[in-house]
GROMACS .gro file of C-alpha atoms in nm:
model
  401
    1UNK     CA    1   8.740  -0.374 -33.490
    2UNK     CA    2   8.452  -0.627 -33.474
    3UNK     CA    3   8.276  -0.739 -33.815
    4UNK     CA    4   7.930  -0.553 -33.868
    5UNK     CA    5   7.662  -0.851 -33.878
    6UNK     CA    6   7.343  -0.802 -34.131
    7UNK     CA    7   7.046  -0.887 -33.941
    8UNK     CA    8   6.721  -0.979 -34.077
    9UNK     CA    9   6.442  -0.919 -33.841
   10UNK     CA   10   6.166  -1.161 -33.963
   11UNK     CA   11   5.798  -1.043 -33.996
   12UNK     CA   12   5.632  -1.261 -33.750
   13UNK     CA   13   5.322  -1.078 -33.759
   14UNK     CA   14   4.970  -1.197 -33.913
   15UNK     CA   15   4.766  -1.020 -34.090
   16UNK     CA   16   4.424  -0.933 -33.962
   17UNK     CA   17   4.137  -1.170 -34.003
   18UNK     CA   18   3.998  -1.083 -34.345
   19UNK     CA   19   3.638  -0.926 -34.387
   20UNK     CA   20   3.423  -1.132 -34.609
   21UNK     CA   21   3.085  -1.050 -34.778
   22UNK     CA   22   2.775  -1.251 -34.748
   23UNK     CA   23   2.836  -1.572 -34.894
   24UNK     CA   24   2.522  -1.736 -35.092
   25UNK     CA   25   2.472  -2.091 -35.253
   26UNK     CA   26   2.489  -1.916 -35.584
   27UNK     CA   27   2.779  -1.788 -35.565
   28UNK     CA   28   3.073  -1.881 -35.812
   29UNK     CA   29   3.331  -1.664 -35.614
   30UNK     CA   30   3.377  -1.515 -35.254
   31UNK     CA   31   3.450  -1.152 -35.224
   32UNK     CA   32   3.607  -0.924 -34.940
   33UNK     CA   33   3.929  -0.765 -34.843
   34UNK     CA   34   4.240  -0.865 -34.646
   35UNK     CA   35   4.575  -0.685 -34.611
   36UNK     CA   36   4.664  -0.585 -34.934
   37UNK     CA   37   4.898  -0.826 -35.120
   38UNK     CA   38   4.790  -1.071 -34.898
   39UNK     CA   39   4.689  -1.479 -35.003
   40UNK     CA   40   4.331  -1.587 -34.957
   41UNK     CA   41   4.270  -1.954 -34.888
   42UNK     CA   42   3.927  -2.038 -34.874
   43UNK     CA   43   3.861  -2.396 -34.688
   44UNK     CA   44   3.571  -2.651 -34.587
   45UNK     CA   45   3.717  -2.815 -34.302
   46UNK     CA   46   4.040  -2.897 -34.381
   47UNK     CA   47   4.009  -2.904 -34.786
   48UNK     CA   48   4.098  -2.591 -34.947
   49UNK     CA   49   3.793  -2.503 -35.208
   50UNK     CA   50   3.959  -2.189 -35.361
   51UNK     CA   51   4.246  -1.963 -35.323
   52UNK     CA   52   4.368  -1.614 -35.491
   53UNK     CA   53   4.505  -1.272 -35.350
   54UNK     CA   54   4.419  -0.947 -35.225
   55UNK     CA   55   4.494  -0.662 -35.458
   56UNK     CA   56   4.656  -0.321 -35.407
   57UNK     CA   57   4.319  -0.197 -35.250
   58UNK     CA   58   4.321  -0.531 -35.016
   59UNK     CA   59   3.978  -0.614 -35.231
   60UNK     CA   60   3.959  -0.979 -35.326
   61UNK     CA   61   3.707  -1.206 -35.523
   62UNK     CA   62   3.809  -1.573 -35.498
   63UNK     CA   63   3.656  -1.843 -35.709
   64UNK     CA   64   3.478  -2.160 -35.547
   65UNK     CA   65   3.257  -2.450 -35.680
   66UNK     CA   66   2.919  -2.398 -35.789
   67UNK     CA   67   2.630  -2.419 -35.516
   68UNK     CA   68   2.750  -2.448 -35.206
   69UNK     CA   69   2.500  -2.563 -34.992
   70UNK     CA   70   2.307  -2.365 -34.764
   71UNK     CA   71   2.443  -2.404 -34.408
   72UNK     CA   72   2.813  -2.457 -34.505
   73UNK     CA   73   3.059  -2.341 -34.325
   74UNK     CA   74   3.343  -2.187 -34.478
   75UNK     CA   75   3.688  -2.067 -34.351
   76UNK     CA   76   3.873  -1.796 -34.486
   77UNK     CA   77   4.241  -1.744 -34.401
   78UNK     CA   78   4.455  -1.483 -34.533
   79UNK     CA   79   4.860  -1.517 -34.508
   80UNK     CA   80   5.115  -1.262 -34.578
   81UNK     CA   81   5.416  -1.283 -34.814
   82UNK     CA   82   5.632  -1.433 -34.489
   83UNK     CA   83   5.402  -1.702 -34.455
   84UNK     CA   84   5.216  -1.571 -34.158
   85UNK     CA   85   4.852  -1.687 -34.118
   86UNK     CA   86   4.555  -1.441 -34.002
   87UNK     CA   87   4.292  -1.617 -33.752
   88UNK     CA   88   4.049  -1.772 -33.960
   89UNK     CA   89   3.743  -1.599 -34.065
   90UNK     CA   90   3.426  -1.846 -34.043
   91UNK     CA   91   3.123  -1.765 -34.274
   92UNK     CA   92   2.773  -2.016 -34.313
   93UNK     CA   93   2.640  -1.991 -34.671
   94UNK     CA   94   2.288  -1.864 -34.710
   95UNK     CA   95   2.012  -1.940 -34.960
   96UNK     CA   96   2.101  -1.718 -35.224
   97UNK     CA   97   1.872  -1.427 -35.154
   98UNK     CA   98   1.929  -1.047 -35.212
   99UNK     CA   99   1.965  -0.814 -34.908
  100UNK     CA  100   1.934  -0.428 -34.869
  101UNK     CA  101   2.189  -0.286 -34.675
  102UNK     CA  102   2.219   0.117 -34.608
  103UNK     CA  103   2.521   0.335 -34.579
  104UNK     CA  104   2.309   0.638 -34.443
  105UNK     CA  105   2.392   0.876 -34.242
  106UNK     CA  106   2.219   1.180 -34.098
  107UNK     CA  107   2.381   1.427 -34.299
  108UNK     CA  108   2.517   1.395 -34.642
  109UNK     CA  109   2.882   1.461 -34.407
  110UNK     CA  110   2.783   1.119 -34.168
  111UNK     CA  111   2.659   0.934 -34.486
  112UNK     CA  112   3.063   0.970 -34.650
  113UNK     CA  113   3.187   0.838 -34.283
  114UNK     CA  114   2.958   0.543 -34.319
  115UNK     CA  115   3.073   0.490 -34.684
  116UNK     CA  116   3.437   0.483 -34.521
  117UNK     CA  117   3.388   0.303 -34.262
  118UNK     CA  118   3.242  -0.029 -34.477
  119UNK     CA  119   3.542  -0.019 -34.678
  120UNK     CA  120   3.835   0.114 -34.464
  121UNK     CA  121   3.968   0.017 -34.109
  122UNK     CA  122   4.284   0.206 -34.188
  123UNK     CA  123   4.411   0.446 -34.429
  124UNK     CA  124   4.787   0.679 -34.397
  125UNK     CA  125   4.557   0.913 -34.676
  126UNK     CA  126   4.242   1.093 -34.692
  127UNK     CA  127   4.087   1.294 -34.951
  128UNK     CA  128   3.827   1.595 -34.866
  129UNK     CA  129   3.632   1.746 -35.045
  130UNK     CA  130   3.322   2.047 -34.999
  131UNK     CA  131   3.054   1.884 -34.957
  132UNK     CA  132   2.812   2.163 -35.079
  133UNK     CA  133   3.047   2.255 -35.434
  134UNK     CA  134   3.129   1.922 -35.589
  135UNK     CA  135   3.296   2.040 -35.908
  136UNK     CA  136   3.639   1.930 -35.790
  137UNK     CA  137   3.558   1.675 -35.615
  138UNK     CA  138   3.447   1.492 -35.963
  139UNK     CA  139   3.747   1.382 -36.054
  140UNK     CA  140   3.921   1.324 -35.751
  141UNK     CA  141   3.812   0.899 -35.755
  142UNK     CA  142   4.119   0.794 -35.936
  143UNK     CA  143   4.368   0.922 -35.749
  144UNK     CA  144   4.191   0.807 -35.409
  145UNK     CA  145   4.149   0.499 -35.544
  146UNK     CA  146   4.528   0.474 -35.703
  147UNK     CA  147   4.617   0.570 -35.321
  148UNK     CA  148   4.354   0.326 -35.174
  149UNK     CA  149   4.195   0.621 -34.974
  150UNK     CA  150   3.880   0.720 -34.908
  151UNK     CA  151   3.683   1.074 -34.992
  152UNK     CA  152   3.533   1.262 -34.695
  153UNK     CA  153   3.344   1.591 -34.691
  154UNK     CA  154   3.437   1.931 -34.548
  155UNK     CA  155   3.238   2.267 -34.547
  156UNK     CA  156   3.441   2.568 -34.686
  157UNK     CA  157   3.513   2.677 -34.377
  158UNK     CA  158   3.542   2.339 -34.063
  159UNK     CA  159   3.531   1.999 -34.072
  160UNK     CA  160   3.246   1.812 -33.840
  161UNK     CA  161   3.296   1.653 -33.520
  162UNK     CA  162   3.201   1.316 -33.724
  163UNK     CA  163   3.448   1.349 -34.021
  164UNK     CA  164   3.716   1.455 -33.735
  165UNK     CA  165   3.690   1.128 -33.557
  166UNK     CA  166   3.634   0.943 -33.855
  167UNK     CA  167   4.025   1.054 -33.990
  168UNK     CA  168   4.180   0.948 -33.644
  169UNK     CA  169   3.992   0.643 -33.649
  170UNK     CA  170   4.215   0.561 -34.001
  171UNK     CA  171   4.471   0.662 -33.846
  172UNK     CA  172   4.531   0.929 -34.164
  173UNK     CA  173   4.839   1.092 -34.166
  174UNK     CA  174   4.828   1.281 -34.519
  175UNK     CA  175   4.522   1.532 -34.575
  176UNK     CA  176   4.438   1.576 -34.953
  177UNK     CA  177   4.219   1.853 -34.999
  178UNK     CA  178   4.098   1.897 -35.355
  179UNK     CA  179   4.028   2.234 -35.499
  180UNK     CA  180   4.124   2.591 -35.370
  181UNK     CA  181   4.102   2.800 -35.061
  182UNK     CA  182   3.768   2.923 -35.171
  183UNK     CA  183   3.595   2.584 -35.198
  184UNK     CA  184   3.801   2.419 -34.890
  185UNK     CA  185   3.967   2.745 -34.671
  186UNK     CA  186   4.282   2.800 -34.556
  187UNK     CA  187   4.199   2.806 -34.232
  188UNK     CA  188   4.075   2.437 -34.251
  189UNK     CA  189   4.397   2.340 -34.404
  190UNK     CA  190   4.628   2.521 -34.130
  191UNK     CA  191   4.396   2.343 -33.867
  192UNK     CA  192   4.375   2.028 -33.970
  193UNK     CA  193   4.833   2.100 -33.999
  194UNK     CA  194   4.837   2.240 -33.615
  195UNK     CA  195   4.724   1.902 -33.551
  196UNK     CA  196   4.988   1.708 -33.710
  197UNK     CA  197   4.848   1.588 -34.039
  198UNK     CA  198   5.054   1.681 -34.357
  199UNK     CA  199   4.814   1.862 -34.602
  200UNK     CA  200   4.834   1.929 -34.922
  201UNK     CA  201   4.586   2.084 -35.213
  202UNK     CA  202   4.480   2.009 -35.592
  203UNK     CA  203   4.368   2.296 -35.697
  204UNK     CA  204   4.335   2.510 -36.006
  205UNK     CA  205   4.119   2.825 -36.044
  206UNK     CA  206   3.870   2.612 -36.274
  207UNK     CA  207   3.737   2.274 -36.233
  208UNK     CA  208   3.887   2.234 -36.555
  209UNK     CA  209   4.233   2.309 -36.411
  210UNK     CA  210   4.152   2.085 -36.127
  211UNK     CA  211   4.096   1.808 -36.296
  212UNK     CA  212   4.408   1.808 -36.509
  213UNK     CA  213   4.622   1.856 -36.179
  214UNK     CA  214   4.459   1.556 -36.017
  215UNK     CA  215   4.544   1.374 -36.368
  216UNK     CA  216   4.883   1.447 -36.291
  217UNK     CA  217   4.913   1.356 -36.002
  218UNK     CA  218   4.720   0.981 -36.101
  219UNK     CA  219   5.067   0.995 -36.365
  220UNK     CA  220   5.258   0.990 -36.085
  221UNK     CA  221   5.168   0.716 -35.932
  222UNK     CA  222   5.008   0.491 -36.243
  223UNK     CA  223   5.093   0.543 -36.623
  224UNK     CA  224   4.801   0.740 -36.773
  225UNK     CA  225   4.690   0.556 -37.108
  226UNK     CA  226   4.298   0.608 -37.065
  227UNK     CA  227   4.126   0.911 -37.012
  228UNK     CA  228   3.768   0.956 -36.961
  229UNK     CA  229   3.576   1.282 -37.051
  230UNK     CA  230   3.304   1.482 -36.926
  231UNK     CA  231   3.169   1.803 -36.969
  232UNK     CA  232   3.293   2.015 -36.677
  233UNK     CA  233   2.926   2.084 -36.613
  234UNK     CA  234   2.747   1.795 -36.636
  235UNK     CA  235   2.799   1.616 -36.307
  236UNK     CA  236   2.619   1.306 -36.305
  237UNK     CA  237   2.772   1.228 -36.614
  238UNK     CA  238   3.144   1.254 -36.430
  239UNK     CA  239   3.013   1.017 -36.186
  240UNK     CA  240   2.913   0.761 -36.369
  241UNK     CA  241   3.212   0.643 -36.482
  242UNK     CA  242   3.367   0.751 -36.128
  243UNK     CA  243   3.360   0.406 -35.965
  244UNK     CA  244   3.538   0.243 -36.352
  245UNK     CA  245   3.782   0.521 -36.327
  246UNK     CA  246   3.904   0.420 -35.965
  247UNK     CA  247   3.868   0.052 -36.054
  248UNK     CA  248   4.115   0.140 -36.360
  249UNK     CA  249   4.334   0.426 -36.194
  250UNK     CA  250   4.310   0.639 -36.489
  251UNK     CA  251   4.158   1.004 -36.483
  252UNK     CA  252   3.847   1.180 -36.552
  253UNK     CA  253   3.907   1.455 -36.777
  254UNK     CA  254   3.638   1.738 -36.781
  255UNK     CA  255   3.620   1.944 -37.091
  256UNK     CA  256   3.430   2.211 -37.245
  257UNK     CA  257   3.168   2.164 -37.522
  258UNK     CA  258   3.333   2.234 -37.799
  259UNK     CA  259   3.658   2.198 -37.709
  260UNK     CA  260   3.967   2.050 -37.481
  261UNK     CA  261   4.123   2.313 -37.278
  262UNK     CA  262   4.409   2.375 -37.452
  263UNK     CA  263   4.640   2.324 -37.173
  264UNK     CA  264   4.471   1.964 -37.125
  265UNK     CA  265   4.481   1.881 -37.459
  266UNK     CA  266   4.849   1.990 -37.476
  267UNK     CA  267   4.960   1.763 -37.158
  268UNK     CA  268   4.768   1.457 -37.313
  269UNK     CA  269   4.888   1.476 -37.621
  270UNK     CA  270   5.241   1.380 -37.467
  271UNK     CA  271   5.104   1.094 -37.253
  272UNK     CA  272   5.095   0.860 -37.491
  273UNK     CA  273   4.724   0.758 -37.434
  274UNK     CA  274   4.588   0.430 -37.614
  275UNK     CA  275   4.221   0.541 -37.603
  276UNK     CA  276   3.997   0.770 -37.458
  277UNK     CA  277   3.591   0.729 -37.387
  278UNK     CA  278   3.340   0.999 -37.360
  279UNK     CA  279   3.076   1.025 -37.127
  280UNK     CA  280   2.741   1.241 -37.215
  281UNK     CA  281   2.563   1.325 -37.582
  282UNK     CA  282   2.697   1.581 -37.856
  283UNK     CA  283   2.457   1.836 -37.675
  284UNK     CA  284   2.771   1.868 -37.414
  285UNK     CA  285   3.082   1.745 -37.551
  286UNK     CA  286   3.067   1.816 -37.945
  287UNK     CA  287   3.186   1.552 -38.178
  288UNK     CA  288   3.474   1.796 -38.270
  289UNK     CA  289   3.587   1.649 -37.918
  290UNK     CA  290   3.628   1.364 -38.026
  291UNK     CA  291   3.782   1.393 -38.333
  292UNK     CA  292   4.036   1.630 -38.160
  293UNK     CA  293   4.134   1.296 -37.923
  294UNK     CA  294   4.097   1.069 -38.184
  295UNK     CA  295   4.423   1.226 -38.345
  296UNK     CA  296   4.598   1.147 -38.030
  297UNK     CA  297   4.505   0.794 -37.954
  298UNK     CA  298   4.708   0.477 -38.062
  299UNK     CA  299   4.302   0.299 -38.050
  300UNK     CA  300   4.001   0.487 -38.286
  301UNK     CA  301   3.781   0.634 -38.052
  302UNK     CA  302   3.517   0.754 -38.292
  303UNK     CA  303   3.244   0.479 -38.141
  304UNK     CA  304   3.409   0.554 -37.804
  305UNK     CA  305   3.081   0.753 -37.670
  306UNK     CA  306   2.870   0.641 -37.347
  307UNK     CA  307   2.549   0.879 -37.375
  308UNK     CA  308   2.158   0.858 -37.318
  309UNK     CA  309   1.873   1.105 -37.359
  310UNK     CA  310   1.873   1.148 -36.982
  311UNK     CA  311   2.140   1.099 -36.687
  312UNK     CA  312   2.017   0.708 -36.609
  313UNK     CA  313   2.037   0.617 -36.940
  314UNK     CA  314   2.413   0.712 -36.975
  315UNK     CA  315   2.441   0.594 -36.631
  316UNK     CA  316   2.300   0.260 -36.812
  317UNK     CA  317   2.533   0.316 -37.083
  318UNK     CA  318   2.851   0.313 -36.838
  319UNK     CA  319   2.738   0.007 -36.677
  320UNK     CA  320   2.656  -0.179 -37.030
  321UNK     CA  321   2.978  -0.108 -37.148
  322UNK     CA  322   3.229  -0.204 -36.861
  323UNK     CA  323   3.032  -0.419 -36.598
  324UNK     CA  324   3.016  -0.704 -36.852
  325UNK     CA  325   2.970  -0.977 -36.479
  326UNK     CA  326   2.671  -1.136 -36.426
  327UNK     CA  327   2.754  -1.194 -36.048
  328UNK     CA  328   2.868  -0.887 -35.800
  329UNK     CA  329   2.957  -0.857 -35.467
  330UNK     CA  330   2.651  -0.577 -35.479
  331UNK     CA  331   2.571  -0.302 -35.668
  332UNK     CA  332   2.511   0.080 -35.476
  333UNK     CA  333   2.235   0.302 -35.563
  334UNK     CA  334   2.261   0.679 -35.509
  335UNK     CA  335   1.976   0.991 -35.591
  336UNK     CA  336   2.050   1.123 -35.919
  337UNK     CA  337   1.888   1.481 -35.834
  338UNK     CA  338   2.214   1.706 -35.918
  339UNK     CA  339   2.123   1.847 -35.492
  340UNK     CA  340   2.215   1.448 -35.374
  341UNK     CA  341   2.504   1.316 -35.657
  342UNK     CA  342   2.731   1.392 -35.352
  343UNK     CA  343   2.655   1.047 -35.198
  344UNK     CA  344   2.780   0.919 -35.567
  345UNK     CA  345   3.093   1.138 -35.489
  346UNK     CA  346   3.229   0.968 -35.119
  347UNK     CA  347   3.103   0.630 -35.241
  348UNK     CA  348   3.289   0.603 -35.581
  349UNK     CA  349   3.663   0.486 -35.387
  350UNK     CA  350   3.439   0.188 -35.247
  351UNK     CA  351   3.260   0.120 -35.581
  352UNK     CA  352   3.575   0.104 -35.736
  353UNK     CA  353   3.720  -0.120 -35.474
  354UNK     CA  354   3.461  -0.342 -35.513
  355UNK     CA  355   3.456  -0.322 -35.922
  356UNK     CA  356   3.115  -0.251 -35.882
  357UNK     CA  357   2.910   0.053 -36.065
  358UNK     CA  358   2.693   0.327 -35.886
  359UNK     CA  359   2.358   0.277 -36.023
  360UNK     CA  360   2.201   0.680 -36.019
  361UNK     CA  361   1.843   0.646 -35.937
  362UNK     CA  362   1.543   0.903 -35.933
  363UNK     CA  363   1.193   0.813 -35.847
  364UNK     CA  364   1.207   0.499 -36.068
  365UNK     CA  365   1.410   0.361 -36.253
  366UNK     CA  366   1.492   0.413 -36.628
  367UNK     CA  367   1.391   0.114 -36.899
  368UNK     CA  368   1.754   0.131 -37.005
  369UNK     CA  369   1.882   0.078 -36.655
  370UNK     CA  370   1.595  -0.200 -36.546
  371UNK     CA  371   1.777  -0.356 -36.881
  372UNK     CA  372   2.112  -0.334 -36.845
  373UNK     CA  373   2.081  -0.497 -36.449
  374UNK     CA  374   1.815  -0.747 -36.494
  375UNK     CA  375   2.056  -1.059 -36.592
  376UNK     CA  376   2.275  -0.959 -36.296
  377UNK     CA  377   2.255  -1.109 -35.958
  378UNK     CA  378   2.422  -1.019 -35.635
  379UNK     CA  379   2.394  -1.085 -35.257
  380UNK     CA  380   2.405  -0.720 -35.122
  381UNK     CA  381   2.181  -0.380 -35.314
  382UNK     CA  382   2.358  -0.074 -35.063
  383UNK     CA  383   2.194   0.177 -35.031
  384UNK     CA  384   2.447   0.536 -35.029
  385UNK     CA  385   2.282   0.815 -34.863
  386UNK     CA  386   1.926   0.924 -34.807
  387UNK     CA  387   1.601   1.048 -35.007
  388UNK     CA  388   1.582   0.716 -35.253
  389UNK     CA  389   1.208   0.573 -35.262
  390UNK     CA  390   1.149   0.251 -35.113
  391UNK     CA  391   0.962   0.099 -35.396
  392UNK     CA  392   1.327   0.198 -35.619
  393UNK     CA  393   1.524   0.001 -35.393
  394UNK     CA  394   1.262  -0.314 -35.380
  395UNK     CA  395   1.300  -0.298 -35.797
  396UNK     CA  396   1.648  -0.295 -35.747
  397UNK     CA  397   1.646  -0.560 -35.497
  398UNK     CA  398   1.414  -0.772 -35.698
  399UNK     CA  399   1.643  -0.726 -36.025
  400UNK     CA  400   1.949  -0.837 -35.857
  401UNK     CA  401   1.816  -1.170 -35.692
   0.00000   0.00000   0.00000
């Protein structure tokens, strides 16, 4: 009898080239994504200027010397853990000026595939969710963003021609859909398995119940130890801190006024939790709330509250309070009208991959908000989804140069 022989087939192929964002003579680091896990080497010529790694999420920000001039050209070369080099990516550095770029579709359905498409040329996961009945769909950015997926929209009943092509061009094998049959059918869920996908649901019969199932499921994969609260009703304030949740991997938690559901409160009071923020004034989550959390948390939370008199000043709050950076790869602006805050929805996976917030924007902006950005500078304002004023997006534009 012969001698079984281990064999170790070696990877011996390189990762794809990486995508890099606009590069400016201002900037103090270089930002993109690669495969994840992946090293970054960023070179003039032959001299290597900086070097760092792609994360989980294959987003990564690389530090380089100050002012780079104009007209530079840098190359950016990413190499896997066996050593295998990607072709090089070549990028010129521009004077540092700030550029609008859209991610709009023709329908709020399109506008989610553009979304996916900037920050995705592959996923094994997608999440769906209606695209008309949001509720579940608040909560669902954490556990995208823990799976490095994106969020698509379905109607109750089908799935467009455009979100159909957009899931075989990632390649998705596993189908989330979050919420029940009556927000996303059955009959969309055996489709979508006659065609080979696995699918599963999060769903509870409340939004409530929804939200603690997806908070599970982020347990799974990431120890809880944050939580972040809304009232189940108040949607802009849920998306908000969308894009920190994803960047974080720890859940949104929607909650009554007065109250945690009890069988919420009962599953985080076993988690462990360090600390716990609250989005939105006593008007919908009542200080008993927080006192109720505060009993459970290793951290006090009693100054732990992100709230405005309106929806863009807590949306100022949010950013205040956790995007402390003076330079970003960009900032996105979405239509805070309650009819639009879907846009906010599909883009909070790619805010979150970026570490970037989603600034919620009416017909001007709010003092607090013109505040809170005006000291920050980026290359890239996108634009996510339709119905946003031009003169908005030149303030924003003009804020962030």
């Amino acid at each position: 009898m012969s001698i079984a022989a281990k064999v170790i087939v070696a990877d011996g192929t390189p990762p794809d080239a990486p995508a890099v964002n606009t590069v400016s003579d201002r900037n103090l680091q270089i930002y993109g994504t690669a495969e994840p896990g992946s090293s970054i080497s960023v070179r003039i010529g032959a001299s290597e200027i900086g070097k760092g790694a792609a994360g989980e999420n294959g987003f990564f920000a690389v530090e380089i010397p100050a002012h780079q001039n104009a007209g530079t050209e840098l190359v950016i070369i990413a190499l896997d853990t066996a050593g295998n080099a990607s072709s090089p990516k070549k990028v010129k550095v521009i004077k540092g000026n700030t550029q609008l770029s859209k991610l709009v579709g023709k329908t709020r359905y399109t506008t989610a595939v553009e979304i996916t498409k900037k920050g995705w040329s592959a996923s094994d996961t997608v999440f769906l969710v209606n695209g008309w009945a949001i509720a579940d769909g608040l909560t669902a950015t954490p556990l995208a963003s823990a799976k490095n997926a994106p969020i698509l929209l379905a109607a109750t009943n089908s799935l467009t021609e455009e979100i159909m092509a957009e899931i075989k061009r990632l390649k998705a094998k596993n189908i989330v859909l979050i919420g029940g049959s009556g927000v996303i059918s059955d009959q969309v869920k055996n489709s979508l398995s006659s065609q080979g996908y696995s699918v599963s649901r999060i769903g509870g019969k409340t939004r409530y119940e929804t939200s603690l199932k997806i908070a599970q499921e982020v347990d799974k994969l990431v120890d809880v130890h944050t939580v972040y609260m809304a009232y189940g009703h108040a949607e802009p304030d849920a998306l908000s801190i969308a894009a920190q949740s994803g960047q974080t991997k720890q859940p949104i938690i929607l909650t009554e006024k007065k109250a945690v559901p009890a069988n919420t409160y009962q599953w985080l009071k076993g988690e462990g939790l360090q600390t716990s923020y609250f989005i939105g004034g006593k008007g919908v989550i009542y200080p008993a709330i927080i006192t109720e959390m505060n009993s459970i948390t290793a951290k006090s939370v009693v100054n732990n509250r992100l709230s405005g008199v309106n929806r863009q000043e807590t949306n100022a709050k949010v950013i205040q309070a956790f995007y402390k950076q003076d330079e970003m790869p960009t900032i996105m602006v979405a239509h805070a009208s309650t009819t639009k805050l879907v846009d906010a929805l599909a883009a909070g996976p790619l805010a979150a991959k970026y570490n970037v917030p989603v600034l919620l924007v009416s017909n001007k902006l709010d003092s607090s908000q013109v505040n809170v950005i005006k000291g920050k500078h980026a290359n890239d304002v996108h634009q996510i989804g339709g119905g946003i004023g031009d003169s908005v997006l030149k303030q924003v534009v003009d804020l962030m140069n």
